[in-house]
PDB file of C-alpha atoms in Angstrom:
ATOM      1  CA  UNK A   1      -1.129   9.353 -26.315  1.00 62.00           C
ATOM      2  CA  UNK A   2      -1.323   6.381 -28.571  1.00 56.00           C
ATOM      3  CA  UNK A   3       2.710   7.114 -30.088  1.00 61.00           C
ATOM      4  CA  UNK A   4       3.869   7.270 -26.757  1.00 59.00           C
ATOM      5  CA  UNK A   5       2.386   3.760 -25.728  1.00 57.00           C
ATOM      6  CA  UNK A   6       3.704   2.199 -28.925  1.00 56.00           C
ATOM      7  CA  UNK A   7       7.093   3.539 -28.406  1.00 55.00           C
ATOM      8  CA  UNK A   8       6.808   2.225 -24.935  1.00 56.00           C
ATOM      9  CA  UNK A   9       5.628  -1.535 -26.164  1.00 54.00           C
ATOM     10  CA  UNK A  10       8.553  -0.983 -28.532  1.00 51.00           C
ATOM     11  CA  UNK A  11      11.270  -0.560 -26.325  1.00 54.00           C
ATOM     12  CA  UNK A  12       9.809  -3.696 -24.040  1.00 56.00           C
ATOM     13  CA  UNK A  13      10.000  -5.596 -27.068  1.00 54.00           C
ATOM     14  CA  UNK A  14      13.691  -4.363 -27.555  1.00 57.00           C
ATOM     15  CA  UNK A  15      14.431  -4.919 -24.310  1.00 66.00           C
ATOM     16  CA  UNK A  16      13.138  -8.402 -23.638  1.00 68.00           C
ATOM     17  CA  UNK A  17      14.853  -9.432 -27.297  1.00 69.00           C
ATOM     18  CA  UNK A  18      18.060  -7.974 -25.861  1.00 65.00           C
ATOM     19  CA  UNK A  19      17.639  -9.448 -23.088  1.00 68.00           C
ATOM     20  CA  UNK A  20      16.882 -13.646 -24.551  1.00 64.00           C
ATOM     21  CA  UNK A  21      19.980 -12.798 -26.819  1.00 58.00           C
ATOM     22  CA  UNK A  22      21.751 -12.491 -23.858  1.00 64.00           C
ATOM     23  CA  UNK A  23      20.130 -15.261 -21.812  1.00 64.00           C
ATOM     24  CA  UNK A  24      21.352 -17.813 -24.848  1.00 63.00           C
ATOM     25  CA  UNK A  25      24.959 -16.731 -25.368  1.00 63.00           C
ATOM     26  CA  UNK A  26      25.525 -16.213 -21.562  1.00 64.00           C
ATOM     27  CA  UNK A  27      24.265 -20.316 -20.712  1.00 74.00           C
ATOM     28  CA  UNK A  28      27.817 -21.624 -21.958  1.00 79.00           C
ATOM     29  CA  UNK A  29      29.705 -19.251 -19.989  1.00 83.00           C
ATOM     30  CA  UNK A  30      29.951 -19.833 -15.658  1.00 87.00           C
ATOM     31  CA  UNK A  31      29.017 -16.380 -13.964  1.00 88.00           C
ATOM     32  CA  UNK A  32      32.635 -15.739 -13.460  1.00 91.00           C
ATOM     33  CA  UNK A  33      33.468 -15.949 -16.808  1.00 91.00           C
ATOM     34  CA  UNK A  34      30.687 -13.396 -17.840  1.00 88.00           C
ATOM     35  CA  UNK A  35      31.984 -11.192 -14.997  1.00 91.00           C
ATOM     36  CA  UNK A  36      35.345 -10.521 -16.658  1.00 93.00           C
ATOM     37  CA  UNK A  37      34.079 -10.528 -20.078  1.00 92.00           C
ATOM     38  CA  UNK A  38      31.729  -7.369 -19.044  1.00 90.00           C
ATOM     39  CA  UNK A  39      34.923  -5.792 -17.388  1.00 94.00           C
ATOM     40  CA  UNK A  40      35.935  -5.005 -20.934  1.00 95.00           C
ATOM     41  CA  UNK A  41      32.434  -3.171 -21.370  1.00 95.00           C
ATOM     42  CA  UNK A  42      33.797   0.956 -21.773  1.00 95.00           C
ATOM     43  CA  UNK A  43      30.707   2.535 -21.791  1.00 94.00           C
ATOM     44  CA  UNK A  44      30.066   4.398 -19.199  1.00 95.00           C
ATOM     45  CA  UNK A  45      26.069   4.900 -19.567  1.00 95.00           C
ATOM     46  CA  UNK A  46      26.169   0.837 -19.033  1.00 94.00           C
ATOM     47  CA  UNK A  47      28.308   0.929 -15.838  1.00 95.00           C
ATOM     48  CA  UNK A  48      26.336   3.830 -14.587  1.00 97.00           C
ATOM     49  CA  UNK A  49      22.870   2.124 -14.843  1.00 96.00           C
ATOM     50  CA  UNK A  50      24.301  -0.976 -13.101  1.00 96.00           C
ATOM     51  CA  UNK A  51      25.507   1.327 -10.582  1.00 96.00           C
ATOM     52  CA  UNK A  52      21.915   2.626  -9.578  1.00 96.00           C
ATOM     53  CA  UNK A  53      20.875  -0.919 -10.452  1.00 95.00           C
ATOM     54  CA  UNK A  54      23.036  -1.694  -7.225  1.00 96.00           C
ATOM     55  CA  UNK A  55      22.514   1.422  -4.836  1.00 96.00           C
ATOM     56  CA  UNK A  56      18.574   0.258  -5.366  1.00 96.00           C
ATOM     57  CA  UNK A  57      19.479  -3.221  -4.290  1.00 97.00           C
ATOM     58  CA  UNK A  58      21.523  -2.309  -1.256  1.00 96.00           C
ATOM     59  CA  UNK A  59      18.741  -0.403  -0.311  1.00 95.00           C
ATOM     60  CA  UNK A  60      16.088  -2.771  -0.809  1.00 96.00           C
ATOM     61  CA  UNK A  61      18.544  -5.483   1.314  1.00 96.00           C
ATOM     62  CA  UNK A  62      19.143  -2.857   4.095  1.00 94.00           C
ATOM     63  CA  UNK A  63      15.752  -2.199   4.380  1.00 93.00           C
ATOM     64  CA  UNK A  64      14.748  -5.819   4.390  1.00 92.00           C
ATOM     65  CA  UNK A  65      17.713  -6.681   7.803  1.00 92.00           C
ATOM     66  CA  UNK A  66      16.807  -3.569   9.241  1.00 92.00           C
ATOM     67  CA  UNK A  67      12.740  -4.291   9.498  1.00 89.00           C
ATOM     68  CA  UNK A  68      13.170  -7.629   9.726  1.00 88.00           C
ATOM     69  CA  UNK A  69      15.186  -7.076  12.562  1.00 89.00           C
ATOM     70  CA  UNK A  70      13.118  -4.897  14.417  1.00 85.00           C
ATOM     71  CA  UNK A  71       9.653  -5.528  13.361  1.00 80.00           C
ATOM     72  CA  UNK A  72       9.706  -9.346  13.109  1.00 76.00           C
ATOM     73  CA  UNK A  73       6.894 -10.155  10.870  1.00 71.00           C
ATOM     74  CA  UNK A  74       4.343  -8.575  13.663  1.00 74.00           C
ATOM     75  CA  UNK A  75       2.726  -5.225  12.997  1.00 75.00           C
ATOM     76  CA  UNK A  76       5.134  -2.290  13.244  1.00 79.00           C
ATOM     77  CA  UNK A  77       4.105  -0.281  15.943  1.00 89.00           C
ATOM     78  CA  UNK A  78       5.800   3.624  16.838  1.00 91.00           C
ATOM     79  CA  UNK A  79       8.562   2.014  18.884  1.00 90.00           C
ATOM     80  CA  UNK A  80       9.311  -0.593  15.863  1.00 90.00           C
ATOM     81  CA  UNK A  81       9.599   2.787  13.720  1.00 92.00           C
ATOM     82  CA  UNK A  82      11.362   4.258  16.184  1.00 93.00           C
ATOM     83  CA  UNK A  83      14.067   1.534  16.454  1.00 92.00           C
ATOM     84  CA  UNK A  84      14.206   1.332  12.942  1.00 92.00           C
ATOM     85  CA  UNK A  85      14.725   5.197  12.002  1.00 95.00           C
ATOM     86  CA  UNK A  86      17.827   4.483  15.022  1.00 95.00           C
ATOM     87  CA  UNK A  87      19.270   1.864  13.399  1.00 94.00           C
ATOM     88  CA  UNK A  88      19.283   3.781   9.979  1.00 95.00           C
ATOM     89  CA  UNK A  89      20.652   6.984  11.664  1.00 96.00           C
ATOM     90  CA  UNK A  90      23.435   4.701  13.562  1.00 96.00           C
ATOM     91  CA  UNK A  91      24.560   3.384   9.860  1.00 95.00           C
ATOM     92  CA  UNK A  92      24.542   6.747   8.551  1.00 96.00           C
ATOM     93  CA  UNK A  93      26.846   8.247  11.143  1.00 97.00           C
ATOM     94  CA  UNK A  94      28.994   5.585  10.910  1.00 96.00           C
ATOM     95  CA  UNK A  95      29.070   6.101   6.694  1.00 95.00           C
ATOM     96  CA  UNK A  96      30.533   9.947   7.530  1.00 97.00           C
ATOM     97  CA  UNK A  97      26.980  11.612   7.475  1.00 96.00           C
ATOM     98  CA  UNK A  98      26.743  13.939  10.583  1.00 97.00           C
ATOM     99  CA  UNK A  99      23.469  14.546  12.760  1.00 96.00           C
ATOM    100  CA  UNK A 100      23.630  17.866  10.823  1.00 96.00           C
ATOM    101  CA  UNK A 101      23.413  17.163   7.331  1.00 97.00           C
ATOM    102  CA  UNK A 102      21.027  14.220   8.610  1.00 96.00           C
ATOM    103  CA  UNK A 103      18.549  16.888  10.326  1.00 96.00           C
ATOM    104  CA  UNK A 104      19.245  18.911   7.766  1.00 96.00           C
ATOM    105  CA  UNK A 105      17.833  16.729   4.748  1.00 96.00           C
ATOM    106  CA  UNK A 106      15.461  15.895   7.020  1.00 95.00           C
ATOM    107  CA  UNK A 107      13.488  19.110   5.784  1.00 95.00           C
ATOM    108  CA  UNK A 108      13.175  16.864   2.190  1.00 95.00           C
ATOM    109  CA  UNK A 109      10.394  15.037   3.871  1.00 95.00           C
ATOM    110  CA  UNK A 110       7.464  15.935   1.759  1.00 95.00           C
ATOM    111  CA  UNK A 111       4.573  14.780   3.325  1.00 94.00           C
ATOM    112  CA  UNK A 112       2.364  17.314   5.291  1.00 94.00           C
ATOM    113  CA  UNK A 113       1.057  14.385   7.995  1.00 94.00           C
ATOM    114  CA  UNK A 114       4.613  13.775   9.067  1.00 94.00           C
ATOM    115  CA  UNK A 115       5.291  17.602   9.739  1.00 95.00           C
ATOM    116  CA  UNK A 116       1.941  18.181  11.399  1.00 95.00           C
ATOM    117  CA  UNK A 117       3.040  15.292  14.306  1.00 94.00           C
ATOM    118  CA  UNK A 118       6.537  17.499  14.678  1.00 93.00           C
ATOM    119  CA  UNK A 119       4.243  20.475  14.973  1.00 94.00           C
ATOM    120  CA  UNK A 120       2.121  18.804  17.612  1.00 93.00           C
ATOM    121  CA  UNK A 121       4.460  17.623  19.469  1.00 92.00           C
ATOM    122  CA  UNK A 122       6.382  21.052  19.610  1.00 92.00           C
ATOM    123  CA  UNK A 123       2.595  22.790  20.517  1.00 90.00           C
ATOM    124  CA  UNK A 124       2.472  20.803  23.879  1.00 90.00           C
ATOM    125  CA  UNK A 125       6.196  21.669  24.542  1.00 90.00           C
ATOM    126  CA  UNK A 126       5.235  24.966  24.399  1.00 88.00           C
ATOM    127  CA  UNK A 127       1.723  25.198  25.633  1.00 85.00           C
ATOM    128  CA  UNK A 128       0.938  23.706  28.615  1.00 68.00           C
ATOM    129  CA  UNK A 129       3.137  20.770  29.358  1.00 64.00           C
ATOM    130  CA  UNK A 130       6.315  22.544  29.440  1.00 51.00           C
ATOM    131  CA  UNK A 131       7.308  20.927  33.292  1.00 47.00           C
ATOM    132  CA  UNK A 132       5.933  17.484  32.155  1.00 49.00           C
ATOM    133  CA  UNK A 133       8.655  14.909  32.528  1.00 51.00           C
ATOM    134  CA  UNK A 134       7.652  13.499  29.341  1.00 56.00           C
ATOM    135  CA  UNK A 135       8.980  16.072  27.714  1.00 50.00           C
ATOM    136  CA  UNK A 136      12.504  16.276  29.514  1.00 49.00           C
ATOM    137  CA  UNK A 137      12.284  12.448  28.621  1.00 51.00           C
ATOM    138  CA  UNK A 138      11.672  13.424  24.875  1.00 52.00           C
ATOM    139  CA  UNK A 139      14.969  15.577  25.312  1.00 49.00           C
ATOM    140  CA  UNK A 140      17.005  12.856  26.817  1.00 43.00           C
ATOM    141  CA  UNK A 141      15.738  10.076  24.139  1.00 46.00           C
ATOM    142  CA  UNK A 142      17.050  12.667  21.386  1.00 48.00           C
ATOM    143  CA  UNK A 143      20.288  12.914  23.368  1.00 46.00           C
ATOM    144  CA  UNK A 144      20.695   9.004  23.892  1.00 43.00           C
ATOM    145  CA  UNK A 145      23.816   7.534  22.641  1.00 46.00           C
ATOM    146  CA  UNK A 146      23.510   4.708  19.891  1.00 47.00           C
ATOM    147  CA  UNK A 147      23.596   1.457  22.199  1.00 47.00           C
ATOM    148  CA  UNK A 148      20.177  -0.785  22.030  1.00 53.00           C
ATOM    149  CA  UNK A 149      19.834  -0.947  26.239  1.00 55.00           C
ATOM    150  CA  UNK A 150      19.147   2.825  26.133  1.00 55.00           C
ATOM    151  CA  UNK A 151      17.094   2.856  23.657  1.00 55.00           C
ATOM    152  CA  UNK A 152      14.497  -0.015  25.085  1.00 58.00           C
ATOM    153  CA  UNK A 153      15.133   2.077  28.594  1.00 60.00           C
ATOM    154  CA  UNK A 154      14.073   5.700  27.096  1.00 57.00           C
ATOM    155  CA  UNK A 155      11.152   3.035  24.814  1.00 58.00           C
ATOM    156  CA  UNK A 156       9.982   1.793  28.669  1.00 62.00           C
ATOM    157  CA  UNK A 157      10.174   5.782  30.174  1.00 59.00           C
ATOM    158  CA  UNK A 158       8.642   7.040  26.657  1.00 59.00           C
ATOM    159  CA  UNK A 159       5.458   4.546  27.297  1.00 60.00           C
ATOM    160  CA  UNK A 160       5.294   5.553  30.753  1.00 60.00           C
ATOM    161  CA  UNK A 161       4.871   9.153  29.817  1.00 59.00           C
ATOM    162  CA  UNK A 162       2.298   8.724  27.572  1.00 55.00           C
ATOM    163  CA  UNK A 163       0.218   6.639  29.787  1.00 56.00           C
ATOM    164  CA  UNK A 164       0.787   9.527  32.638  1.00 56.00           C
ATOM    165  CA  UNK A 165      -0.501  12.209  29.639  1.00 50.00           C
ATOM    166  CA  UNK A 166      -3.489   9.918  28.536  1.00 50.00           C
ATOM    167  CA  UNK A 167      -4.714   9.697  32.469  1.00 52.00           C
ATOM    168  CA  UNK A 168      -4.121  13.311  32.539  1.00 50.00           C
ATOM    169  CA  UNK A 169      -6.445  14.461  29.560  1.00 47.00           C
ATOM    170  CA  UNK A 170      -8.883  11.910  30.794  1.00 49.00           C
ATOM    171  CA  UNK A 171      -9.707  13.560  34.444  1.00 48.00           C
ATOM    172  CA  UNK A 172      -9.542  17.296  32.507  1.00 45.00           C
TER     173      UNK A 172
END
C-alpha cells in the first residue's frame, strides 16, 4: 500500500528531525545534566517506551555474558545450549520465578521442531529403553542442583550414554 509506505517514510523523517533537534541542544549539556532535566519529563507514554527500550537492552547484555560465557566464540554445540538454558533458569529462580511457572511457560514455545525432540525423547523412555541408564541419567541431570561441577559431571555421564545408545543401534 503506497499511503502506508509514505506515512512510514514520514514518521522516519519525523523521527530523525526529532531526533538532530535533540542531538544539537543536548551537545552543551554533560549527560548528567540531561539526566535530571528528563526527570521533569511527566509523560508517561515517554517513560514507558524507555522502559521497554531498557528491558530489550538488559536482555540483549544478558544474552551477550551468558553465550559468551559458555560458548566462547566456538560453535555452540547441545552441551553449550545446555549450559546456557542452566544458567538462564539459575537467574530466573533466583529473580522469584519458580521451576513451575518456568515449565509452565515453557508450553509458549512455538516451534514444532523443538516439541518433536521432547516427543522423541519421551518415545524411547517409553518404548524400548525404559532400563537404559541413560535415561535414569536424564532423570538425575533434571534433578541436579544449580552448581557448574554437576553439571559438567551429568555433561561427561550424558555423552557417555549416548555413545553406549549409538553402539547399540549400530549392532541392531
Amino acid at each position: 500500500d503506497v499511503a502506508a509506505q509514505d506515512s512510514a517514510i514520514a514518521g522516519t523523517m519525523v523521527h530523525k528531525e526529532s531526533q538532530q533537534r535533540l542531538h544539537d541542544g543536548s551537545e552543551r549539556y554533560s549527560p548528567l545534566t540531561m539526566d535530571r532535566l528528563r526527570s521533569h519529563i511527566d509523560h508517561a507514554s515517554y517513560w514507558e517506551r524507555e522502559a521497554h527500550f531498557l528491558r530489550e537492552e538488559l536482555s540483549r547484555h544478558i544474552w551477550t555474558v551468558i553465550t559468551g560465557k559458555h560458548q566462547g566464540g566456538r560453535v555452540a554445540g547441545a552441551d553449550n545450549w545446555r549450559e546456557t538454558c542452566a544458567e538462564y533458569r539459575r537467574r530466573l529462580l533466583r529473580q522469584g520465578s519458580t521451576l513451575t511457572e518456568i515449565r509452565r511457560r515453557r508450553e509458549y514455545i512455538q516451534d514444532n521442531a523443538y516439541w518433536e525432540e521432547e516427543a522423541a525423547v519421551l518415545r524411547k523412555a517409553r518404548y524400548g529403553i525404559r532400563h537404559d541408564p541413560c535415561v535414569s541419567q536424564c532423570k538425575t541431570i533434571g534433578k541436579m542442583g544449580n552448581t557448574t561441577r554437576k553439571t559438567k559431571q551429568a555433561n561427561a555421564r550424558s555423552a557417555k550414554c549416548k555413545a553406549k545408545t549409538i553402539g547399540r543401534a549400530r549392532r541392531r
